[in-house]
XYZ file of C-alpha atoms in Angstrom:
427
model
C 25.569 -45.731 17.271
C 27.362 -43.346 14.894
C 24.743 -43.804 12.182
C 21.844 -43.230 14.577
C 23.496 -40.215 16.152
C 24.395 -38.664 12.790
C 20.869 -39.133 11.415
C 19.405 -37.619 14.558
C 21.736 -34.642 14.402
C 20.941 -33.974 10.749
C 17.220 -34.281 11.451
C 17.588 -31.718 14.217
C 19.416 -29.312 11.901
C 16.835 -29.855 9.145
C 13.955 -29.087 11.506
C 15.626 -25.861 12.624
C 16.412 -24.867 9.032
C 12.812 -25.440 7.901
C 11.566 -23.496 10.881
C 13.737 -20.469 10.124
C 12.717 -20.554 6.435
C 9.024 -20.577 7.358
C 9.666 -17.962 10.053
C 11.276 -15.690 7.448
C 8.214 -16.071 5.165
C 5.839 -15.384 8.065
C 7.888 -12.301 9.040
C 7.702 -10.920 5.495
C 3.925 -11.426 5.420
C 3.564 -9.822 8.855
C 5.727 -6.834 7.930
C 3.729 -6.273 4.738
C 0.414 -6.471 6.604
C 1.663 -4.221 9.420
C 2.751 -1.562 6.900
C -0.641 -1.767 5.173
C -2.407 -1.529 8.551
C -0.371 1.558 9.436
C -1.256 3.154 6.086
C -4.965 2.416 6.598
C -4.750 3.798 10.121
C -3.390 7.110 8.779
C -6.107 7.265 6.104
C -8.798 6.633 8.714
C -7.352 9.386 10.922
C -7.415 11.716 7.903
C -11.067 10.991 7.079
C -11.951 11.408 10.762
C -10.370 14.857 10.574
C -12.430 15.675 7.470
C -15.605 14.465 9.153
C -14.910 16.608 12.210
C -14.502 19.656 9.929
C -17.896 19.133 8.252
C -19.679 17.967 11.419
C -18.853 21.338 13.015
C -21.145 22.808 10.389
C -24.796 22.236 11.194
C -25.829 21.912 7.560
C -25.943 18.328 6.314
C -24.133 17.724 3.043
C -23.382 15.047 0.485
C -19.724 15.637 1.306
C -20.304 14.286 4.815
C -22.024 11.252 3.367
C -19.260 10.534 0.830
C -16.542 10.985 3.451
C -18.417 8.710 5.845
C -18.722 6.073 3.111
C -14.980 6.362 2.540
C -14.457 5.924 6.282
C -16.576 2.763 6.276
C -14.625 1.329 3.322
C -11.328 2.031 5.079
C -12.644 0.469 8.285
C -13.660 -2.677 6.391
C -10.204 -2.828 4.785
C -8.648 -2.448 8.234
C -10.691 -5.363 9.581
C -9.772 -7.461 6.562
C -6.119 -6.604 7.192
C -6.409 -7.617 10.853
C -8.041 -10.924 9.872
C -5.200 -11.665 7.456
C -2.676 -10.891 10.185
C -4.577 -13.148 12.591
C -4.367 -15.957 10.020
C -0.613 -15.436 9.704
C -0.203 -15.570 13.495
C -2.391 -18.693 13.683
C -0.195 -20.342 11.041
C 2.868 -19.282 13.015
C 1.387 -20.750 16.181
C 0.640 -24.039 14.410
C 4.166 -24.099 13.006
C 5.707 -23.304 16.397
C 3.574 -25.955 18.103
C 4.751 -28.555 15.575
C 8.385 -27.527 16.137
C 7.960 -27.657 19.919
C 6.472 -31.160 19.671
C 9.331 -32.285 17.422
C 11.922 -30.726 19.739
C 10.353 -32.373 22.808
C 10.391 -35.779 21.079
C 13.941 -35.203 19.893
C 15.016 -34.144 23.385
C 13.510 -37.318 24.861
C 15.333 -39.493 22.293
C 18.601 -37.658 22.949
C 18.217 -38.172 26.696
C 17.439 -41.880 26.221
C 20.442 -42.339 23.953
C 22.653 -40.393 26.329
C 21.482 -42.528 29.259
C 22.531 -45.627 27.312
C 25.895 -44.060 26.647
C 26.396 -43.319 30.352
C 25.467 -46.885 31.236
C 27.999 -48.267 28.765
C 30.584 -45.844 30.069
C 29.917 -46.995 33.607
C 30.396 -50.633 32.612
C 33.682 -49.814 30.908
C 34.715 -46.991 33.229
C 38.217 -48.176 34.198
C 41.262 -47.667 31.996
C 42.140 -51.367 32.589
C 38.848 -52.483 31.015
C 39.487 -50.188 28.068
C 43.034 -51.537 27.713
C 41.767 -55.118 27.914
C 39.189 -54.234 25.258
C 41.999 -52.986 23.016
C 44.563 -55.743 23.722
C 42.009 -58.498 23.264
C 41.907 -57.550 19.602
C 42.786 -60.332 17.174
C 45.073 -58.125 15.059
C 46.776 -54.769 14.989
C 44.119 -53.341 12.664
C 41.394 -54.568 14.997
C 43.164 -52.946 17.969
C 43.478 -49.654 16.032
C 39.772 -49.718 15.147
C 38.871 -50.389 18.802
C 41.007 -47.447 19.944
C 39.404 -45.250 17.289
C 35.969 -46.441 18.422
C 36.694 -45.408 22.036
C 37.848 -41.970 20.869
C 34.734 -41.530 18.742
C 32.585 -42.744 21.608
C 33.987 -39.974 23.802
C 33.382 -37.362 21.082
C 29.835 -38.651 20.500
C 29.101 -38.446 24.193
C 30.307 -34.863 24.357
C 28.343 -33.887 21.229
C 25.270 -35.663 22.580
C 25.401 -33.562 25.741
C 25.765 -30.409 23.600
C 22.789 -31.445 21.457
C 20.651 -31.915 24.551
C 21.572 -28.440 25.784
C 21.014 -26.854 22.335
C 17.640 -28.576 22.040
C 16.629 -27.366 25.520
C 17.539 -23.781 24.630
C 15.704 -23.972 21.289
C 12.669 -25.394 23.059
C 12.670 -22.565 25.583
C 12.970 -19.957 22.809
C 10.128 -21.461 20.806
C 7.876 -21.601 23.864
C 8.695 -17.945 24.535
C 7.904 -17.024 20.932
C 4.686 -18.978 21.122
C 3.587 -17.039 24.184
C 4.461 -13.742 22.470
C 2.357 -14.694 19.453
C -0.574 -15.663 21.652
C -0.350 -12.222 23.281
C -0.160 -10.561 19.829
C -3.147 -12.582 18.670
C -5.209 -11.471 21.650
C -4.280 -7.823 21.019
C -5.355 -8.152 17.382
C -8.623 -9.816 18.419
C -9.271 -6.889 20.783
C -8.409 -4.447 17.970
C -10.776 -6.244 15.598
C -13.585 -6.056 18.146
C -12.977 -2.311 18.598
C -12.921 -1.746 14.815
C -16.156 -3.701 14.422
C -17.868 -1.566 17.070
C -16.722 1.619 15.289
C -17.849 0.212 11.942
C -21.334 -0.577 13.238
C -21.586 2.935 14.663
C -20.486 4.482 11.348
C -22.988 2.397 9.367
C -25.765 3.604 11.669
C -24.579 7.192 11.209
C -24.526 6.737 7.431
C -28.101 5.426 7.414
C -29.206 8.342 9.598
C -27.454 10.825 7.296
C -29.044 9.315 4.170
C -32.472 9.489 5.783
C -31.947 13.141 6.747
C -30.678 14.084 3.289
C -33.610 12.353 1.599
C -35.874 14.804 3.394
C -34.029 17.606 1.582
C -34.822 16.264 -1.882
C -35.886 19.613 -3.293
C -32.667 21.327 -2.200
C -30.551 18.428 -3.480
C -32.183 18.618 -6.901
C -31.566 22.360 -7.012
C -27.903 21.780 -6.108
C -27.599 19.170 -8.861
C -28.957 21.592 -11.471
C -26.748 24.399 -10.212
C -23.624 22.240 -10.356
C -24.627 20.927 -13.764
C -24.844 24.462 -15.162
C -21.525 25.395 -13.565
C -19.872 22.252 -14.994
C -21.224 22.972 -18.472
C -19.992 26.545 -18.242
C -16.512 25.409 -17.135
C -16.448 22.734 -19.826
C -17.362 25.317 -22.493
C -14.579 27.648 -21.338
C -12.003 24.838 -21.305
C -12.956 23.663 -24.798
C -12.750 27.217 -26.131
C -9.295 27.695 -24.642
C -8.033 24.352 -25.987
C -9.411 25.179 -29.465
C -7.599 28.513 -29.339
C -4.397 26.681 -28.396
C -4.904 24.361 -31.370
C -5.563 27.296 -33.731
C -2.500 29.074 -32.400
C -0.434 25.918 -32.926
C -1.838 25.543 -36.466
C -0.725 29.039 -37.410
C 2.706 28.325 -35.971
C 2.754 25.053 -37.908
C 1.853 26.880 -41.141
C 4.622 29.403 -40.615
C 7.054 26.618 -39.826
C 5.940 24.694 -42.935
C 6.509 27.766 -45.127
C 9.948 28.223 -43.588
C 10.844 24.571 -44.170
C 9.523 24.718 -47.742
C 11.747 27.709 -48.518
C 14.737 25.910 -47.049
C 13.826 22.814 -49.054
C 13.822 24.824 -52.304
C 17.361 25.905 -51.618
C 18.665 22.459 -50.626
C 16.437 20.271 -52.806
C 15.579 18.066 -49.780
C 11.958 16.873 -49.355
C 10.452 17.949 -46.014
C 7.715 16.107 -44.074
C 5.093 18.690 -43.092
C 2.472 16.491 -41.393
C 2.555 16.770 -37.606
C 0.406 16.884 -34.484
C -0.032 20.641 -34.091
C 0.031 20.414 -30.286
C 3.350 18.546 -30.545
C 4.770 21.060 -32.976
C 8.195 21.382 -31.359
C 10.465 18.517 -30.226
C 10.143 19.871 -26.663
C 6.321 19.649 -26.806
C 6.471 16.152 -28.291
C 8.836 14.993 -25.517
C 6.641 16.591 -22.845
C 3.583 14.769 -24.233
C 5.481 11.462 -24.281
C 6.756 11.988 -20.732
C 3.269 12.863 -19.475
C 1.739 9.843 -21.237
C 4.501 7.567 -19.930
C 3.624 8.525 -16.353
C 0.012 7.332 -16.527
C -0.858 5.766 -13.164
C 2.200 7.359 -11.546
C 1.356 11.059 -11.421
C 1.309 12.676 -7.961
C -1.973 13.794 -6.436
C -2.851 17.508 -6.693
C -3.005 17.688 -2.876
C -0.745 16.250 -0.203
C -3.625 14.354 1.448
C -7.076 13.623 0.099
C -9.593 11.092 -1.138
C -11.944 10.999 -4.109
C -15.540 11.841 -3.200
C -16.935 11.772 -6.746
C -15.412 9.832 -9.602
C -15.249 10.467 -13.322
C -18.249 10.047 -15.632
C -21.847 9.124 -14.913
C -22.953 7.658 -11.587
C -26.087 7.168 -9.514
C -26.825 9.900 -7.024
C -25.886 8.717 -3.494
C -29.254 9.731 -2.047
C -31.851 10.410 -4.752
C -33.279 7.399 -6.538
C -33.408 7.357 -10.352
C -31.151 10.432 -10.473
C -27.858 10.301 -12.360
C -24.970 12.770 -12.054
C -22.077 13.341 -14.430
C -18.546 14.475 -13.638
C -15.999 15.695 -16.200
C -13.189 14.971 -13.764
C -12.825 13.861 -10.153
C -13.515 15.683 -6.882
C -10.859 15.265 -4.210
C -11.740 16.104 -0.608
C -8.908 17.529 1.463
C -8.298 19.701 4.530
C -8.848 23.438 4.793
C -6.106 25.664 3.298
C -4.405 22.720 1.564
C -2.038 23.640 -1.247
C -2.996 22.495 -4.745
C -0.036 21.238 -6.836
C 0.690 20.703 -10.508
C 0.597 17.046 -11.561
C 3.454 17.497 -14.005
C 5.788 20.083 -15.474
C 4.216 22.354 -18.051
C 3.089 25.869 -18.930
C 0.169 27.753 -17.379
C -2.284 28.453 -20.199
C -4.781 30.534 -18.232
C -6.263 31.376 -14.856
C -10.046 31.771 -14.941
C -13.027 32.197 -12.620
C -16.307 30.294 -12.545
C -18.948 30.917 -9.811
C -19.587 27.200 -9.354
C -15.921 26.174 -9.394
C -14.244 29.325 -8.025
C -10.801 30.013 -9.529
C -9.289 27.509 -11.949
C -5.816 26.992 -13.407
C -5.165 25.267 -16.740
C -1.694 23.858 -17.433
C -0.498 22.502 -20.763
C 1.806 19.468 -20.990
C 2.363 19.122 -24.745
C -0.905 17.796 -26.156
C -2.269 17.188 -22.626
C -3.998 19.701 -20.365
C -4.682 19.528 -16.616
C -7.326 21.760 -15.006
C -7.451 22.481 -11.252
C -10.578 24.277 -10.059
C -12.274 25.275 -6.799
C -9.277 27.323 -5.690
C -9.592 30.335 -3.410
C -6.097 31.690 -4.099
C -3.821 31.234 -7.116
C -0.006 31.514 -7.081
C 0.620 31.450 -10.863
C -0.370 33.357 -13.990
C -0.589 32.713 -17.724
C 2.743 31.868 -19.327
C 4.406 30.638 -16.117
C 6.503 27.474 -16.355
C 5.682 25.069 -13.510
C 7.321 21.908 -12.210
C 5.850 18.646 -10.924
C 4.300 19.124 -7.446
C 4.767 22.898 -7.597
C 2.051 24.694 -5.563
C -0.278 26.666 -7.824
C -2.949 27.743 -5.318
C -5.003 27.058 -2.184
C -8.161 24.969 -2.029
C -11.483 26.730 -1.500
C -13.601 25.823 1.540
C -17.383 26.049 1.203
C -18.796 28.183 4.002
C -22.128 26.350 4.020
C -20.962 22.769 4.565
C -17.303 23.267 5.547
C -16.160 21.158 2.594
C -12.676 21.669 1.098
C -12.189 20.003 -2.260
C -10.351 20.392 -5.541
C -11.889 19.488 -8.881
C -9.354 17.932 -11.286
C -9.746 17.365 -15.029
C -7.326 15.926 -17.605
C -7.728 16.533 -21.338
C -5.911 15.161 -24.365
C -6.672 17.806 -26.928
C -10.462 18.134 -26.730
C -10.916 14.617 -25.326
C -11.769 14.211 -21.636
C -9.811 11.553 -19.682
C -10.413 9.903 -16.313
C -7.916 11.516 -13.896
C -8.136 8.612 -11.433
C -6.392 6.384 -14.004
C -3.471 8.812 -14.196
C -2.804 9.333 -10.499
C -0.673 7.121 -8.279
C -3.039 4.466 -6.800
C -2.576 5.499 -3.162
C -2.233 9.095 -2.131
C 0.924 8.963 0.080
């Protein structure tokens, strides 16, 4: 009896332990998915806000199309997230069902064993029978073992009753949890159905918008040429400014080299004169290293936004066989959003370009960041700025209601892809 009871008790404990381990894993997966779903929900709400801003304007724009595409991508991610969460709940339900079945079987075995105990107790219920059982022993050791057996039998019976009650309570809890998960699953299924309906509506709207924009081919081509000229003009200005910075640094380097050479003549110590002119001082070299070390971790230039046009060459979203080029990235945001510095540095210049409005260039050692399409600027040349410090307000186009900032990152005269330098998700 003791061996059977002990094995059963340990099996019960093992089943509960395995359940709680799996429950902990499921909870971690659920929490992670719920956090991701909440993040996607906020992003969708943000793009809906952007769409409402541009939809108030009667003029169709590529900005509306790009924002709508972003909305569709977020909606698809949301549905994928819900499906993953549904799979986790289904696994939880399967696990709970298996535990409930095991607990029900275990409860039945415990009841059967307990019934046998009660029957044996009834047969040997009187103290005289127990005494006879003890005194009929062939030796003192045998009598002691029989007495010990009766004591253990009483303890086993009590523990058996406790196990039955514990198993009943566990069974009730698991059935309650199972019902909760079924309710959660149904809510998620309803949410998925609602998301799918919204997605289908957005896809139809996207197709309608593309069709409408295709009818404006002439205007779109004119816009492309206009933006191309503005980009080339901005690019020319930036390159000129960077070259001036390099020339300025070269002159400083020459003066520093002459100074070091004179000091070397006095001391007789050989001086290394080769250096990166943009990292002339130790402070500039450290700033460059710090900037470089934060690749992929830099904050976004706006508090909330999404990329509507990426870096480099890409197919036009509407016109076939037309390719567009971008020296940086365009980030759509809300009206009157503050534009912030990606990193600490020094303002090199504030300039104006008709196609990109006001622009601010900031130097970070050998790196430069350029923020354009600003309507107001809070800084001026020579100002020291910190990471996330506001430097201006985003410009809103009166024609299409679009608010966006154009961001470029340069290493010397080499263009870099800003998307690779920013934190993956705009918080």
